[in-house]
Amino acid sequence: IPTRMFKAGGRWRVRDTPHDFATRSGRHRWRPAAWFYDWRFQATDESGGSLVFDVYKGATDWRVHHAYR
């Protein structure tokens, strides 16, 4: 589970409990490939700005699927 990340040149810290997108059956709601493990969480940058991120685990690091204001 990510606790901090870099995006668009800024540092972001996870500020809430990440929500995992895997269902009890082990299938994923918006990523059909079994090797993705998806999370949604709010993160805050150094200036206090916050976004909600949908992320997935890539081959070597976390990737942002979408960010919401």
PDB file of N, CA and C in Angstrom:
ATOM      1  N   ILE A   1       0.856  -1.178   0.000  1.00  0.00           N
ATOM      2  CA  ILE A   1       0.000   0.000   0.000  1.00  0.00           C
ATOM      3  C   ILE A   1       0.897   1.234   0.000  1.00  0.00           C
ATOM      4  N   PRO A   2       0.684   2.167  -0.922  1.00  0.00           N
ATOM      5  CA  PRO A   2       1.509   3.374  -0.928  1.00  0.00           C
ATOM      6  C   PRO A   2       1.250   4.232   0.313  1.00  0.00           C
ATOM      7  N   THR A   3       2.311   4.856   0.831  1.00  0.00           N
ATOM      8  CA  THR A   3       2.170   5.803   1.941  1.00  0.00           C
ATOM      9  C   THR A   3       2.548   7.211   1.519  1.00  0.00           C
ATOM     10  N   ARG A   4       3.344   7.307   0.459  1.00  0.00           N
ATOM     11  CA  ARG A   4       3.706   8.597  -0.139  1.00  0.00           C
ATOM     12  C   ARG A   4       4.102   8.344  -1.580  1.00  0.00           C
ATOM     13  N   MET A   5       4.109   9.414  -2.373  1.00  0.00           N
ATOM     14  CA  MET A   5       4.431   9.248  -3.790  1.00  0.00           C
ATOM     15  C   MET A   5       4.836  10.580  -4.393  1.00  0.00           C
ATOM     16  N   PHE A   6       5.356  10.513  -5.606  1.00  0.00           N
ATOM     17  CA  PHE A   6       5.683  11.689  -6.403  1.00  0.00           C
ATOM     18  C   PHE A   6       4.761  11.690  -7.611  1.00  0.00           C
ATOM     19  N   LYS A   7       4.154  12.851  -7.923  1.00  0.00           N
ATOM     20  CA  LYS A   7       3.290  12.976  -9.095  1.00  0.00           C
ATOM     21  C   LYS A   7       3.381  14.407  -9.566  1.00  0.00           C
ATOM     22  N   ALA A   8       3.593  14.582 -10.864  1.00  0.00           N
ATOM     23  CA  ALA A   8       3.632  15.911 -11.480  1.00  0.00           C
ATOM     24  C   ALA A   8       4.625  16.832 -10.765  1.00  0.00           C
ATOM     25  N   GLY A   9       5.763  16.280 -10.377  1.00  0.00           N
ATOM     26  CA  GLY A   9       6.808  17.073  -9.740  1.00  0.00           C
ATOM     27  C   GLY A   9       6.586  17.379  -8.273  1.00  0.00           C
ATOM     28  N   GLY A  10       5.513  16.876  -7.678  1.00  0.00           N
ATOM     29  CA  GLY A  10       5.229  17.147  -6.269  1.00  0.00           C
ATOM     30  C   GLY A  10       5.264  15.893  -5.417  1.00  0.00           C
ATOM     31  N   ARG A  11       5.461  16.083  -4.125  1.00  0.00           N
ATOM     32  CA  ARG A  11       5.424  14.985  -3.153  1.00  0.00           C
ATOM     33  C   ARG A  11       4.032  14.928  -2.538  1.00  0.00           C
ATOM     34  N   TRP A  12       3.503  13.738  -2.415  1.00  0.00           N
ATOM     35  CA  TRP A  12       2.167  13.518  -1.866  1.00  0.00           C
ATOM     36  C   TRP A  12       2.246  12.506  -0.735  1.00  0.00           C
ATOM     37  N   ARG A  13       1.535  12.783   0.364  1.00  0.00           N
ATOM     38  CA  ARG A  13       1.448  11.842   1.485  1.00  0.00           C
ATOM     39  C   ARG A  13       0.013  11.347   1.616  1.00  0.00           C
ATOM     40  N   VAL A  14      -0.128  10.050   1.770  1.00  0.00           N
ATOM     41  CA  VAL A  14      -1.450   9.441   1.957  1.00  0.00           C
ATOM     42  C   VAL A  14      -1.980   9.864   3.313  1.00  0.00           C
ATOM     43  N   ARG A  15      -3.223  10.385   3.343  1.00  0.00           N
ATOM     44  CA  ARG A  15      -3.797  10.928   4.576  1.00  0.00           C
ATOM     45  C   ARG A  15      -4.986  10.136   5.116  1.00  0.00           C
ATOM     46  N   ASP A  16      -5.437   9.107   4.417  1.00  0.00           N
ATOM     47  CA  ASP A  16      -6.552   8.318   4.932  1.00  0.00           C
ATOM     48  C   ASP A  16      -6.234   6.839   4.756  1.00  0.00           C
ATOM     49  N   THR A  17      -7.149   5.983   5.154  1.00  0.00           N
ATOM     50  CA  THR A  17      -6.968   4.548   4.984  1.00  0.00           C
ATOM     51  C   THR A  17      -7.301   4.179   3.543  1.00  0.00           C
ATOM     52  N   PRO A  18      -6.343   3.640   2.788  1.00  0.00           N
ATOM     53  CA  PRO A  18      -6.633   3.275   1.398  1.00  0.00           C
ATOM     54  C   PRO A  18      -7.743   2.240   1.305  1.00  0.00           C
ATOM     55  N   HIS A  19      -8.564   2.368   0.269  1.00  0.00           N
ATOM     56  CA  HIS A  19      -9.657   1.434  -0.015  1.00  0.00           C
ATOM     57  C   HIS A  19      -9.202   0.524  -1.146  1.00  0.00           C
ATOM     58  N   ASP A  20      -9.272  -0.780  -0.933  1.00  0.00           N
ATOM     59  CA  ASP A  20      -8.816  -1.690  -1.987  1.00  0.00           C
ATOM     60  C   ASP A  20      -9.993  -2.048  -2.891  1.00  0.00           C
ATOM     61  N   PHE A  21      -9.719  -2.141  -4.176  1.00  0.00           N
ATOM     62  CA  PHE A  21     -10.753  -2.385  -5.171  1.00  0.00           C
ATOM     63  C   PHE A  21     -10.975  -3.856  -5.477  1.00  0.00           C
ATOM     64  N   ALA A  22     -10.290  -4.750  -4.799  1.00  0.00           N
ATOM     65  CA  ALA A  22     -10.509  -6.179  -5.021  1.00  0.00           C
ATOM     66  C   ALA A  22     -11.808  -6.594  -4.343  1.00  0.00           C
ATOM     67  N   THR A  23     -12.594  -7.383  -4.998  1.00  0.00           N
ATOM     68  CA  THR A  23     -13.820  -7.907  -4.383  1.00  0.00           C
ATOM     69  C   THR A  23     -13.479  -9.178  -3.623  1.00  0.00           C
ATOM     70  N   ARG A  24     -14.415  -9.717  -2.888  1.00  0.00           N
ATOM     71  CA  ARG A  24     -14.175 -10.950  -2.144  1.00  0.00           C
ATOM     72  C   ARG A  24     -13.837 -12.116  -3.062  1.00  0.00           C
ATOM     73  N   SER A  25     -14.309 -12.077  -4.292  1.00  0.00           N
ATOM     74  CA  SER A  25     -14.024 -13.161  -5.229  1.00  0.00           C
ATOM     75  C   SER A  25     -12.611 -13.056  -5.798  1.00  0.00           C
ATOM     76  N   GLY A  26     -11.917 -11.937  -5.499  1.00  0.00           N
ATOM     77  CA  GLY A  26     -10.579 -11.749  -6.024  1.00  0.00           C
ATOM     78  C   GLY A  26     -10.566 -11.030  -7.364  1.00  0.00           C
ATOM     79  N   ARG A  27     -11.715 -10.714  -7.911  1.00  0.00           N
ATOM     80  CA  ARG A  27     -11.777  -9.975  -9.171  1.00  0.00           C
ATOM     81  C   ARG A  27     -11.720  -8.487  -8.871  1.00  0.00           C
ATOM     82  N   HIS A  28     -11.276  -7.730  -9.830  1.00  0.00           N
ATOM     83  CA  HIS A  28     -11.134  -6.290  -9.651  1.00  0.00           C
ATOM     84  C   HIS A  28     -12.227  -5.561 -10.413  1.00  0.00           C
ATOM     85  N   ARG A  29     -12.687  -4.483  -9.845  1.00  0.00           N
ATOM     86  CA  ARG A  29     -13.824  -3.760 -10.413  1.00  0.00           C
ATOM     87  C   ARG A  29     -13.493  -3.026 -11.695  1.00  0.00           C
ATOM     88  N   TRP A  30     -12.318  -2.381 -11.795  1.00  0.00           N
ATOM     89  CA  TRP A  30     -12.032  -1.626 -13.007  1.00  0.00           C
ATOM     90  C   TRP A  30     -10.732  -2.015 -13.661  1.00  0.00           C
ATOM     91  N   ARG A  31     -10.129  -3.085 -13.243  1.00  0.00           N
ATOM     92  CA  ARG A  31      -8.913  -3.606 -13.876  1.00  0.00           C
ATOM     93  C   ARG A  31      -9.076  -5.111 -14.042  1.00  0.00           C
ATOM     94  N   PRO A  32      -9.285  -5.604 -15.247  1.00  0.00           N
ATOM     95  CA  PRO A  32      -9.545  -7.031 -15.430  1.00  0.00           C
ATOM     96  C   PRO A  32      -8.334  -7.932 -15.224  1.00  0.00           C
ATOM     97  N   ALA A  33      -7.125  -7.431 -15.442  1.00  0.00           N
ATOM     98  CA  ALA A  33      -5.942  -8.286 -15.322  1.00  0.00           C
ATOM     99  C   ALA A  33      -5.700  -8.665 -13.866  1.00  0.00           C
ATOM    100  N   ALA A  34      -5.465  -9.926 -13.602  1.00  0.00           N
ATOM    101  CA  ALA A  34      -5.320 -10.428 -12.233  1.00  0.00           C
ATOM    102  C   ALA A  34      -4.089  -9.866 -11.534  1.00  0.00           C
ATOM    103  N   TRP A  35      -3.068  -9.403 -12.269  1.00  0.00           N
ATOM    104  CA  TRP A  35      -1.845  -8.933 -11.617  1.00  0.00           C
ATOM    105  C   TRP A  35      -1.924  -7.494 -11.135  1.00  0.00           C
ATOM    106  N   PHE A  36      -3.038  -6.798 -11.409  1.00  0.00           N
ATOM    107  CA  PHE A  36      -3.221  -5.452 -10.865  1.00  0.00           C
ATOM    108  C   PHE A  36      -3.807  -5.540  -9.463  1.00  0.00           C
ATOM    109  N   TYR A  37      -3.342  -4.700  -8.570  1.00  0.00           N
ATOM    110  CA  TYR A  37      -3.938  -4.572  -7.250  1.00  0.00           C
ATOM    111  C   TYR A  37      -4.211  -3.100  -7.029  1.00  0.00           C
ATOM    112  N   ASP A  38      -5.457  -2.714  -6.926  1.00  0.00           N
ATOM    113  CA  ASP A  38      -5.879  -1.323  -7.018  1.00  0.00           C
ATOM    114  C   ASP A  38      -6.273  -0.739  -5.676  1.00  0.00           C
ATOM    115  N   TRP A  39      -5.987   0.576  -5.514  1.00  0.00           N
ATOM    116  CA  TRP A  39      -6.300   1.290  -4.285  1.00  0.00           C
ATOM    117  C   TRP A  39      -6.821   2.687  -4.610  1.00  0.00           C
ATOM    118  N   ARG A  40      -7.657   3.217  -3.716  1.00  0.00           N
ATOM    119  CA  ARG A  40      -8.103   4.611  -3.766  1.00  0.00           C
ATOM    120  C   ARG A  40      -7.809   5.224  -2.408  1.00  0.00           C
ATOM    121  N   PHE A  41      -7.249   6.442  -2.433  1.00  0.00           N
ATOM    122  CA  PHE A  41      -6.939   7.126  -1.185  1.00  0.00           C
ATOM    123  C   PHE A  41      -6.818   8.618  -1.443  1.00  0.00           C
ATOM    124  N   GLN A  42      -6.915   9.400  -0.361  1.00  0.00           N
ATOM    125  CA  GLN A  42      -6.674  10.831  -0.431  1.00  0.00           C
ATOM    126  C   GLN A  42      -5.215  11.070  -0.068  1.00  0.00           C
ATOM    127  N   ALA A  43      -4.583  11.996  -0.787  1.00  0.00           N
ATOM    128  CA  ALA A  43      -3.204  12.385  -0.476  1.00  0.00           C
ATOM    129  C   ALA A  43      -3.102  13.900  -0.513  1.00  0.00           C
ATOM    130  N   THR A  44      -2.153  14.431   0.277  1.00  0.00           N
ATOM    131  CA  THR A  44      -1.959  15.871   0.398  1.00  0.00           C
ATOM    132  C   THR A  44      -0.531  16.215  -0.009  1.00  0.00           C
ATOM    133  N   ASP A  45      -0.383  17.326  -0.763  1.00  0.00           N
ATOM    134  CA  ASP A  45       0.961  17.756  -1.174  1.00  0.00           C
ATOM    135  C   ASP A  45       1.547  18.691  -0.115  1.00  0.00           C
ATOM    136  N   GLU A  46       2.760  19.163  -0.356  1.00  0.00           N
ATOM    137  CA  GLU A  46       3.470  19.988   0.628  1.00  0.00           C
ATOM    138  C   GLU A  46       2.810  21.339   0.881  1.00  0.00           C
ATOM    139  N   SER A  47       1.999  21.825  -0.070  1.00  0.00           N
ATOM    140  CA  SER A  47       1.325  23.114   0.113  1.00  0.00           C
ATOM    141  C   SER A  47      -0.056  22.960   0.750  1.00  0.00           C
ATOM    142  N   GLY A  48      -0.474  21.722   1.042  1.00  0.00           N
ATOM    143  CA  GLY A  48      -1.771  21.478   1.671  1.00  0.00           C
ATOM    144  C   GLY A  48      -2.877  21.116   0.698  1.00  0.00           C
ATOM    145  N   GLY A  49      -2.590  21.091  -0.600  1.00  0.00           N
ATOM    146  CA  GLY A  49      -3.584  20.680  -1.586  1.00  0.00           C
ATOM    147  C   GLY A  49      -3.843  19.187  -1.513  1.00  0.00           C
ATOM    148  N   SER A  50      -5.090  18.792  -1.716  1.00  0.00           N
ATOM    149  CA  SER A  50      -5.453  17.378  -1.618  1.00  0.00           C
ATOM    150  C   SER A  50      -6.121  16.886  -2.889  1.00  0.00           C
ATOM    151  N   LEU A  51      -5.862  15.638  -3.229  1.00  0.00           N
ATOM    152  CA  LEU A  51      -6.510  14.937  -4.328  1.00  0.00           C
ATOM    153  C   LEU A  51      -6.844  13.527  -3.870  1.00  0.00           C
ATOM    154  N   VAL A  52      -7.811  12.917  -4.534  1.00  0.00           N
ATOM    155  CA  VAL A  52      -8.095  11.497  -4.356  1.00  0.00           C
ATOM    156  C   VAL A  52      -7.475  10.783  -5.547  1.00  0.00           C
ATOM    157  N   PHE A  53      -6.710   9.726  -5.267  1.00  0.00           N
ATOM    158  CA  PHE A  53      -6.001   8.989  -6.305  1.00  0.00           C
ATOM    159  C   PHE A  53      -6.531   7.568  -6.423  1.00  0.00           C
ATOM    160  N   ASP A  54      -6.679   7.091  -7.651  1.00  0.00           N
ATOM    161  CA  ASP A  54      -6.861   5.673  -7.943  1.00  0.00           C
ATOM    162  C   ASP A  54      -5.523   5.197  -8.484  1.00  0.00           C
ATOM    163  N   VAL A  55      -4.912   4.219  -7.831  1.00  0.00           N
ATOM    164  CA  VAL A  55      -3.601   3.734  -8.246  1.00  0.00           C
ATOM    165  C   VAL A  55      -3.626   2.219  -8.422  1.00  0.00           C
ATOM    166  N   TYR A  56      -2.680   1.729  -9.200  1.00  0.00           N
ATOM    167  CA  TYR A  56      -2.499   0.292  -9.358  1.00  0.00           C
ATOM    168  C   TYR A  56      -1.019  -0.039  -9.347  1.00  0.00           C
ATOM    169  N   LYS A  57      -0.710  -1.252  -8.945  1.00  0.00           N
ATOM    170  CA  LYS A  57       0.681  -1.706  -8.875  1.00  0.00           C
ATOM    171  C   LYS A  57       1.130  -2.134 -10.254  1.00  0.00           C
ATOM    172  N   GLY A  58       2.149  -1.448 -10.782  1.00  0.00           N
ATOM    173  CA  GLY A  58       2.744  -1.832 -12.048  1.00  0.00           C
ATOM    174  C   GLY A  58       3.798  -2.897 -11.819  1.00  0.00           C
ATOM    175  N   ALA A  59       4.588  -3.176 -12.821  1.00  0.00           N
ATOM    176  CA  ALA A  59       5.614  -4.217 -12.717  1.00  0.00           C
ATOM    177  C   ALA A  59       6.677  -3.870 -11.676  1.00  0.00           C
ATOM    178  N   THR A  60       7.009  -2.567 -11.549  1.00  0.00           N
ATOM    179  CA  THR A  60       8.073  -2.182 -10.613  1.00  0.00           C
ATOM    180  C   THR A  60       7.689  -1.075  -9.645  1.00  0.00           C
ATOM    181  N   ASP A  61       6.536  -0.423  -9.847  1.00  0.00           N
ATOM    182  CA  ASP A  61       6.146   0.687  -8.981  1.00  0.00           C
ATOM    183  C   ASP A  61       4.644   0.907  -9.065  1.00  0.00           C
ATOM    184  N   TRP A  62       4.148   1.863  -8.279  1.00  0.00           N
ATOM    185  CA  TRP A  62       2.731   2.223  -8.309  1.00  0.00           C
ATOM    186  C   TRP A  62       2.484   3.190  -9.456  1.00  0.00           C
ATOM    187  N   ARG A  63       1.320   3.063 -10.090  1.00  0.00           N
ATOM    188  CA  ARG A  63       0.927   3.922 -11.205  1.00  0.00           C
ATOM    189  C   ARG A  63      -0.408   4.591 -10.887  1.00  0.00           C
ATOM    190  N   VAL A  64      -0.553   5.864 -11.287  1.00  0.00           N
ATOM    191  CA  VAL A  64      -1.803   6.584 -11.072  1.00  0.00           C
ATOM    192  C   VAL A  64      -2.735   6.303 -12.243  1.00  0.00           C
ATOM    193  N   HIS A  65      -3.906   5.760 -11.926  1.00  0.00           N
ATOM    194  CA  HIS A  65      -4.934   5.530 -12.945  1.00  0.00           C
ATOM    195  C   HIS A  65      -5.717   6.811 -13.168  1.00  0.00           C
ATOM    196  N   HIS A  66      -6.079   7.489 -12.064  1.00  0.00           N
ATOM    197  CA  HIS A  66      -6.866   8.726 -12.157  1.00  0.00           C
ATOM    198  C   HIS A  66      -6.687   9.510 -10.856  1.00  0.00           C
ATOM    199  N   ALA A  67      -6.800  10.844 -10.952  1.00  0.00           N
ATOM    200  CA  ALA A  67      -6.773  11.709  -9.764  1.00  0.00           C
ATOM    201  C   ALA A  67      -7.987  12.633  -9.817  1.00  0.00           C
ATOM    202  N   TYR A  68      -8.618  12.837  -8.657  1.00  0.00           N
ATOM    203  CA  TYR A  68      -9.837  13.650  -8.544  1.00  0.00           C
ATOM    204  C   TYR A  68      -9.597  14.807  -7.581  1.00  0.00           C
ATOM    205  N   ARG A  69     -10.165  15.978  -7.890  1.00  0.00           N
ATOM    206  CA  ARG A  69     -10.110  17.121  -6.951  1.00  0.00           C
ATOM    207  C   ARG A  69     -11.218  17.014  -5.954  1.00  0.00           C
TER     208      ARG A  69
END
